mmCIF file of the C-alpha atoms, coordinates in Angstrom:
data_MODEL
# 
_entry.id   MODEL 
# 
loop_
_atom_site.group_PDB 
_atom_site.id 
_atom_site.type_symbol 
_atom_site.label_atom_id 
_atom_site.label_alt_id 
_atom_site.label_comp_id 
_atom_site.label_asym_id 
_atom_site.label_entity_id 
_atom_site.label_seq_id 
_atom_site.pdbx_PDB_ins_code 
_atom_site.Cartn_x 
_atom_site.Cartn_y 
_atom_site.Cartn_z 
_atom_site.occupancy 
_atom_site.B_iso_or_equiv 
_atom_site.pdbx_formal_charge 
_atom_site.auth_seq_id 
_atom_site.auth_comp_id 
_atom_site.auth_asym_id 
_atom_site.auth_atom_id 
_atom_site.pdbx_PDB_model_num 
ATOM 1   C CA . UNK A 1 1   ? 0.182   -0.106 -0.306 1.00 0.00 ? 1   UNK A CA 1 
ATOM 2   C CA . UNK A 1 2   ? 1.491   3.481  -0.978 1.00 0.00 ? 2   UNK A CA 1 
ATOM 3   C CA . UNK A 1 3   ? 1.473   5.745  2.167  1.00 0.00 ? 3   UNK A CA 1 
ATOM 4   C CA . UNK A 1 4   ? -0.678  8.289  2.595  1.00 0.00 ? 4   UNK A CA 1 
ATOM 5   C CA . UNK A 1 5   ? 0.690   12.460 3.688  1.00 0.00 ? 5   UNK A CA 1 
ATOM 6   C CA . UNK A 1 6   ? -1.027  15.465 4.519  1.00 0.00 ? 6   UNK A CA 1 
ATOM 7   C CA . UNK A 1 7   ? -1.202  15.819 0.619  1.00 0.00 ? 7   UNK A CA 1 
ATOM 8   C CA . UNK A 1 8   ? -3.055  12.610 0.539  1.00 0.00 ? 8   UNK A CA 1 
ATOM 9   C CA . UNK A 1 9   ? -5.695  14.031 2.962  1.00 0.00 ? 9   UNK A CA 1 
ATOM 10  C CA . UNK A 1 10  ? -5.840  17.382 1.289  1.00 0.00 ? 10  UNK A CA 1 
ATOM 11  C CA . UNK A 1 11  ? -6.328  15.262 -1.891 1.00 0.00 ? 11  UNK A CA 1 
ATOM 12  C CA . UNK A 1 12  ? -9.137  12.810 -0.177 1.00 0.00 ? 12  UNK A CA 1 
ATOM 13  C CA . UNK A 1 13  ? -11.099 15.568 1.455  1.00 0.00 ? 13  UNK A CA 1 
ATOM 14  C CA . UNK A 1 14  ? -11.133 17.417 -2.030 1.00 0.00 ? 14  UNK A CA 1 
ATOM 15  C CA . UNK A 1 15  ? -12.446 14.468 -3.889 1.00 0.00 ? 15  UNK A CA 1 
ATOM 16  C CA . UNK A 1 16  ? -15.001 13.905 -0.830 1.00 0.00 ? 16  UNK A CA 1 
ATOM 17  C CA . UNK A 1 17  ? -16.325 17.375 -1.142 1.00 0.00 ? 17  UNK A CA 1 
ATOM 18  C CA . UNK A 1 18  ? -16.390 17.265 -4.669 1.00 0.00 ? 18  UNK A CA 1 
ATOM 19  C CA . UNK A 1 19  ? -18.727 13.807 -4.434 1.00 0.00 ? 19  UNK A CA 1 
ATOM 20  C CA . UNK A 1 20  ? -21.135 15.610 -2.111 1.00 0.00 ? 20  UNK A CA 1 
ATOM 21  C CA . UNK A 1 21  ? -21.125 18.320 -4.349 1.00 0.00 ? 21  UNK A CA 1 
ATOM 22  C CA . UNK A 1 22  ? -21.917 16.357 -7.023 1.00 0.00 ? 22  UNK A CA 1 
ATOM 23  C CA . UNK A 1 23  ? -24.765 14.288 -4.711 1.00 0.00 ? 23  UNK A CA 1 
ATOM 24  C CA . UNK A 1 24  ? -26.294 17.119 -3.108 1.00 0.00 ? 24  UNK A CA 1 
ATOM 25  C CA . UNK A 1 25  ? -29.798 16.602 -4.020 1.00 0.00 ? 25  UNK A CA 1 
ATOM 26  C CA . UNK A 1 26  ? -29.577 13.336 -4.528 1.00 0.00 ? 26  UNK A CA 1 
ATOM 27  C CA . UNK A 1 27  ? -28.882 13.271 -0.645 1.00 0.00 ? 27  UNK A CA 1 
ATOM 28  C CA . UNK A 1 28  ? -31.143 15.311 0.181  1.00 0.00 ? 28  UNK A CA 1 
ATOM 29  C CA . UNK A 1 29  ? -34.165 13.686 -1.337 1.00 0.00 ? 29  UNK A CA 1 
ATOM 30  C CA . UNK A 1 30  ? -33.077 10.512 0.583  1.00 0.00 ? 30  UNK A CA 1 
ATOM 31  C CA . UNK A 1 31  ? -32.944 12.516 2.991  1.00 0.00 ? 31  UNK A CA 1 
ATOM 32  C CA . UNK A 1 32  ? -36.449 14.001 2.895  1.00 0.00 ? 32  UNK A CA 1 
ATOM 33  C CA . UNK A 1 33  ? -38.353 10.414 2.910  1.00 0.00 ? 33  UNK A CA 1 
ATOM 34  C CA . UNK A 1 34  ? -37.311 10.193 6.357  1.00 0.00 ? 34  UNK A CA 1 
ATOM 35  C CA . UNK A 1 35  ? -36.091 13.301 7.792  1.00 0.00 ? 35  UNK A CA 1 
ATOM 36  C CA . UNK A 1 36  ? -35.716 17.279 6.983  1.00 0.00 ? 36  UNK A CA 1 
ATOM 37  C CA . UNK A 1 37  ? -34.035 16.831 3.698  1.00 0.00 ? 37  UNK A CA 1 
ATOM 38  C CA . UNK A 1 38  ? -31.103 19.153 4.359  1.00 0.00 ? 38  UNK A CA 1 
ATOM 39  C CA . UNK A 1 39  ? -28.125 16.148 4.275  1.00 0.00 ? 39  UNK A CA 1 
ATOM 40  C CA . UNK A 1 40  ? -26.845 16.927 1.310  1.00 0.00 ? 40  UNK A CA 1 
ATOM 41  C CA . UNK A 1 41  ? -26.305 20.316 1.899  1.00 0.00 ? 41  UNK A CA 1 
ATOM 42  C CA . UNK A 1 42  ? -24.923 19.688 5.540  1.00 0.00 ? 42  UNK A CA 1 
ATOM 43  C CA . UNK A 1 43  ? -22.360 16.959 3.345  1.00 0.00 ? 43  UNK A CA 1 
ATOM 44  C CA . UNK A 1 44  ? -21.757 19.693 1.070  1.00 0.00 ? 44  UNK A CA 1 
ATOM 45  C CA . UNK A 1 45  ? -20.746 22.452 3.209  1.00 0.00 ? 45  UNK A CA 1 
ATOM 46  C CA . UNK A 1 46  ? -18.970 20.485 5.504  1.00 0.00 ? 46  UNK A CA 1 
ATOM 47  C CA . UNK A 1 47  ? -16.782 18.207 3.204  1.00 0.00 ? 47  UNK A CA 1 
ATOM 48  C CA . UNK A 1 48  ? -16.252 21.795 1.154  1.00 0.00 ? 48  UNK A CA 1 
ATOM 49  C CA . UNK A 1 49  ? -15.101 23.702 4.599  1.00 0.00 ? 49  UNK A CA 1 
ATOM 50  C CA . UNK A 1 50  ? -12.804 20.519 5.251  1.00 0.00 ? 50  UNK A CA 1 
ATOM 51  C CA . UNK A 1 51  ? -11.355 20.645 2.534  1.00 0.00 ? 51  UNK A CA 1 
ATOM 52  C CA . UNK A 1 52  ? -10.579 24.340 1.783  1.00 0.00 ? 52  UNK A CA 1 
ATOM 53  C CA . UNK A 1 53  ? -8.893  24.367 5.671  1.00 0.00 ? 53  UNK A CA 1 
ATOM 54  C CA . UNK A 1 54  ? -7.037  21.170 4.272  1.00 0.00 ? 54  UNK A CA 1 
ATOM 55  C CA . UNK A 1 55  ? -5.948  23.336 1.437  1.00 0.00 ? 55  UNK A CA 1 
ATOM 56  C CA . UNK A 1 56  ? -4.800  26.420 3.445  1.00 0.00 ? 56  UNK A CA 1 
ATOM 57  C CA . UNK A 1 57  ? -3.134  24.708 5.984  1.00 0.00 ? 57  UNK A CA 1 
ATOM 58  C CA . UNK A 1 58  ? 0.755   23.884 6.000  1.00 0.00 ? 58  UNK A CA 1 
ATOM 59  C CA . UNK A 1 59  ? 0.839   20.688 8.172  1.00 0.00 ? 59  UNK A CA 1 
ATOM 60  C CA . UNK A 1 60  ? 2.674   18.103 8.278  1.00 0.00 ? 60  UNK A CA 1 
ATOM 61  C CA . UNK A 1 61  ? 1.459   15.785 10.745 1.00 0.00 ? 61  UNK A CA 1 
ATOM 62  C CA . UNK A 1 62  ? -1.991  14.375 9.529  1.00 0.00 ? 62  UNK A CA 1 
ATOM 63  C CA . UNK A 1 63  ? -3.546  13.993 13.340 1.00 0.00 ? 63  UNK A CA 1 
ATOM 64  C CA . UNK A 1 64  ? -3.150  17.218 13.588 1.00 0.00 ? 64  UNK A CA 1 
ATOM 65  C CA . UNK A 1 65  ? -4.308  18.690 10.201 1.00 0.00 ? 65  UNK A CA 1 
ATOM 66  C CA . UNK A 1 66  ? -7.057  16.435 10.264 1.00 0.00 ? 66  UNK A CA 1 
ATOM 67  C CA . UNK A 1 67  ? -8.367  17.525 13.603 1.00 0.00 ? 67  UNK A CA 1 
ATOM 68  C CA . UNK A 1 68  ? -7.680  20.828 12.765 1.00 0.00 ? 68  UNK A CA 1 
ATOM 69  C CA . UNK A 1 69  ? -10.064 20.302 10.119 1.00 0.00 ? 69  UNK A CA 1 
ATOM 70  C CA . UNK A 1 70  ? -12.413 18.576 12.147 1.00 0.00 ? 70  UNK A CA 1 
ATOM 71  C CA . UNK A 1 71  ? -13.054 21.750 14.062 1.00 0.00 ? 71  UNK A CA 1 
ATOM 72  C CA . UNK A 1 72  ? -12.952 23.863 10.861 1.00 0.00 ? 72  UNK A CA 1 
ATOM 73  C CA . UNK A 1 73  ? -16.367 22.077 9.849  1.00 0.00 ? 73  UNK A CA 1 
ATOM 74  C CA . UNK A 1 74  ? -17.571 21.385 13.407 1.00 0.00 ? 74  UNK A CA 1 
ATOM 75  C CA . UNK A 1 75  ? -18.213 25.388 13.051 1.00 0.00 ? 75  UNK A CA 1 
ATOM 76  C CA . UNK A 1 76  ? -19.515 24.802 9.834  1.00 0.00 ? 76  UNK A CA 1 
ATOM 77  C CA . UNK A 1 77  ? -21.726 22.743 9.998  1.00 0.00 ? 77  UNK A CA 1 
ATOM 78  C CA . UNK A 1 78  ? -23.607 22.325 14.134 1.00 0.00 ? 78  UNK A CA 1 
ATOM 79  C CA . UNK A 1 79  ? -26.270 19.805 12.432 1.00 0.00 ? 79  UNK A CA 1 
ATOM 80  C CA . UNK A 1 80  ? -26.319 16.402 13.561 1.00 0.00 ? 80  UNK A CA 1 
ATOM 81  C CA . UNK A 1 81  ? -24.594 14.770 10.908 1.00 0.00 ? 81  UNK A CA 1 
ATOM 82  C CA . UNK A 1 82  ? -22.321 17.780 10.883 1.00 0.00 ? 82  UNK A CA 1 
ATOM 83  C CA . UNK A 1 83  ? -20.819 17.207 14.533 1.00 0.00 ? 83  UNK A CA 1 
ATOM 84  C CA . UNK A 1 84  ? -20.845 13.766 13.804 1.00 0.00 ? 84  UNK A CA 1 
ATOM 85  C CA . UNK A 1 85  ? -18.298 13.388 10.750 1.00 0.00 ? 85  UNK A CA 1 
ATOM 86  C CA . UNK A 1 86  ? -16.306 16.525 12.482 1.00 0.00 ? 86  UNK A CA 1 
ATOM 87  C CA . UNK A 1 87  ? -16.242 14.214 15.960 1.00 0.00 ? 87  UNK A CA 1 
ATOM 88  C CA . UNK A 1 88  ? -15.147 11.415 13.682 1.00 0.00 ? 88  UNK A CA 1 
ATOM 89  C CA . UNK A 1 89  ? -11.635 13.600 12.067 1.00 0.00 ? 89  UNK A CA 1 
ATOM 90  C CA . UNK A 1 90  ? -10.757 15.335 15.061 1.00 0.00 ? 90  UNK A CA 1 
ATOM 91  C CA . UNK A 1 91  ? -10.818 11.627 17.387 1.00 0.00 ? 91  UNK A CA 1 
ATOM 92  C CA . UNK A 1 92  ? -9.488  9.822  14.198 1.00 0.00 ? 92  UNK A CA 1 
ATOM 93  C CA . UNK A 1 93  ? -6.948  12.692 13.767 1.00 0.00 ? 93  UNK A CA 1 
ATOM 94  C CA . UNK A 1 94  ? -6.045  12.215 17.635 1.00 0.00 ? 94  UNK A CA 1 
ATOM 95  C CA . UNK A 1 95  ? -5.218  8.550  16.911 1.00 0.00 ? 95  UNK A CA 1 
ATOM 96  C CA . UNK A 1 96  ? -2.918  9.401  15.313 1.00 0.00 ? 96  UNK A CA 1 
ATOM 97  C CA . UNK A 1 97  ? -0.937  11.796 17.105 1.00 0.00 ? 97  UNK A CA 1 
ATOM 98  C CA . UNK A 1 98  ? 2.070   13.226 15.077 1.00 0.00 ? 98  UNK A CA 1 
ATOM 99  C CA . UNK A 1 99  ? 2.596   10.764 11.875 1.00 0.00 ? 99  UNK A CA 1 
ATOM 100 C CA . UNK A 1 100 ? 3.816   12.397 8.630  1.00 0.00 ? 100 UNK A CA 1 
ATOM 101 C CA . UNK A 1 101 ? 3.057   9.010  7.189  1.00 0.00 ? 101 UNK A CA 1 
ATOM 102 C CA . UNK A 1 102 ? 0.084   6.721  7.265  1.00 0.00 ? 102 UNK A CA 1 
ATOM 103 C CA . UNK A 1 103 ? -0.160  2.572  5.635  1.00 0.00 ? 103 UNK A CA 1 
ATOM 104 C CA . UNK A 1 104 ? -2.550  0.065  6.259  1.00 0.00 ? 104 UNK A CA 1 
ATOM 105 C CA . UNK A 1 105 ? -2.236  -0.003 10.174 1.00 0.00 ? 105 UNK A CA 1 
ATOM 106 C CA . UNK A 1 106 ? -2.376  3.662  10.838 1.00 0.00 ? 106 UNK A CA 1 
ATOM 107 C CA . UNK A 1 107 ? -5.353  3.915  8.419  1.00 0.00 ? 107 UNK A CA 1 
ATOM 108 C CA . UNK A 1 108 ? -6.919  1.347  10.282 1.00 0.00 ? 108 UNK A CA 1 
ATOM 109 C CA . UNK A 1 109 ? -5.818  3.364  13.449 1.00 0.00 ? 109 UNK A CA 1 
ATOM 110 C CA . UNK A 1 110 ? -7.248  6.373  11.911 1.00 0.00 ? 110 UNK A CA 1 
ATOM 111 C CA . UNK A 1 111 ? -10.978 4.222  10.872 1.00 0.00 ? 111 UNK A CA 1 
ATOM 112 C CA . UNK A 1 112 ? -11.374 3.005  14.246 1.00 0.00 ? 112 UNK A CA 1 
ATOM 113 C CA . UNK A 1 113 ? -10.908 6.564  16.004 1.00 0.00 ? 113 UNK A CA 1 
ATOM 114 C CA . UNK A 1 114 ? -12.871 8.368  13.608 1.00 0.00 ? 114 UNK A CA 1 
ATOM 115 C CA . UNK A 1 115 ? -15.650 5.122  14.584 1.00 0.00 ? 115 UNK A CA 1 
ATOM 116 C CA . UNK A 1 116 ? -15.146 5.672  18.439 1.00 0.00 ? 116 UNK A CA 1 
ATOM 117 C CA . UNK A 1 117 ? -15.681 9.837  17.556 1.00 0.00 ? 117 UNK A CA 1 
ATOM 118 C CA . UNK A 1 118 ? -19.139 8.995  16.125 1.00 0.00 ? 118 UNK A CA 1 
ATOM 119 C CA . UNK A 1 119 ? -20.663 6.262  18.968 1.00 0.00 ? 119 UNK A CA 1 
ATOM 120 C CA . UNK A 1 120 ? -19.008 9.014  21.323 1.00 0.00 ? 120 UNK A CA 1 
ATOM 121 C CA . UNK A 1 121 ? -20.511 12.081 20.269 1.00 0.00 ? 121 UNK A CA 1 
ATOM 122 C CA . UNK A 1 122 ? -23.654 10.312 18.918 1.00 0.00 ? 122 UNK A CA 1 
ATOM 123 C CA . UNK A 1 123 ? -24.043 8.054  21.300 1.00 0.00 ? 123 UNK A CA 1 
ATOM 124 C CA . UNK A 1 124 ? -24.761 4.817  19.572 1.00 0.00 ? 124 UNK A CA 1 
ATOM 125 C CA . UNK A 1 125 ? -24.182 2.016  20.337 1.00 0.00 ? 125 UNK A CA 1 
ATOM 126 C CA . UNK A 1 126 ? -20.650 0.398  19.106 1.00 0.00 ? 126 UNK A CA 1 
ATOM 127 C CA . UNK A 1 127 ? -22.106 -2.586 17.024 1.00 0.00 ? 127 UNK A CA 1 
ATOM 128 C CA . UNK A 1 128 ? -24.640 0.154  15.172 1.00 0.00 ? 128 UNK A CA 1 
ATOM 129 C CA . UNK A 1 129 ? -21.269 2.273  13.806 1.00 0.00 ? 129 UNK A CA 1 
ATOM 130 C CA . UNK A 1 130 ? -19.344 -0.951 13.634 1.00 0.00 ? 130 UNK A CA 1 
ATOM 131 C CA . UNK A 1 131 ? -22.035 -2.048 11.045 1.00 0.00 ? 131 UNK A CA 1 
ATOM 132 C CA . UNK A 1 132 ? -22.082 1.477  9.293  1.00 0.00 ? 132 UNK A CA 1 
ATOM 133 C CA . UNK A 1 133 ? -18.348 0.738  8.570  1.00 0.00 ? 133 UNK A CA 1 
ATOM 134 C CA . UNK A 1 134 ? -17.709 -2.868 8.047  1.00 0.00 ? 134 UNK A CA 1 
ATOM 135 C CA . UNK A 1 135 ? -17.506 -2.164 4.441  1.00 0.00 ? 135 UNK A CA 1 
ATOM 136 C CA . UNK A 1 136 ? -14.270 0.151  5.202  1.00 0.00 ? 136 UNK A CA 1 
ATOM 137 C CA . UNK A 1 137 ? -12.197 -2.597 7.706  1.00 0.00 ? 137 UNK A CA 1 
ATOM 138 C CA . UNK A 1 138 ? -11.465 -6.328 7.418  1.00 0.00 ? 138 UNK A CA 1 
ATOM 139 C CA . UNK A 1 139 ? -13.039 -8.210 9.687  1.00 0.00 ? 139 UNK A CA 1 
ATOM 140 C CA . UNK A 1 140 ? -9.903  -8.720 11.485 1.00 0.00 ? 140 UNK A CA 1 
ATOM 141 C CA . UNK A 1 141 ? -10.306 -5.163 13.325 1.00 0.00 ? 141 UNK A CA 1 
ATOM 142 C CA . UNK A 1 142 ? -14.088 -5.181 14.014 1.00 0.00 ? 142 UNK A CA 1 
# 
């Protein structure tokens, strides 16, 4: 596996922002069936803010970059989903500490922290969070 760096994360967040912008209306439509219909707007704004914040930072430490990005996202989208996503980024970033490169083990560490942030902030059961992330993690990590 190629190693990820802060620059890699800037590119990942920019790509995520583009995906959420492209799918904004679709997500709003899905959310409208059971909620208030603003999920697409939240994700679009949240990840656009995350991408912009990351691009502006000269932070070699991946953990610190993601924690700072999560804080910016939290301010930009203080809704339920925005809070959960930003908490995931901040807690996942904290789990990485000062690392300047990420391999598979560090990615698993980040994803575990991301999941822990959602669990803690959202007060959800561990099984619920794991089932929503199962497609990203090998079975041995769940």
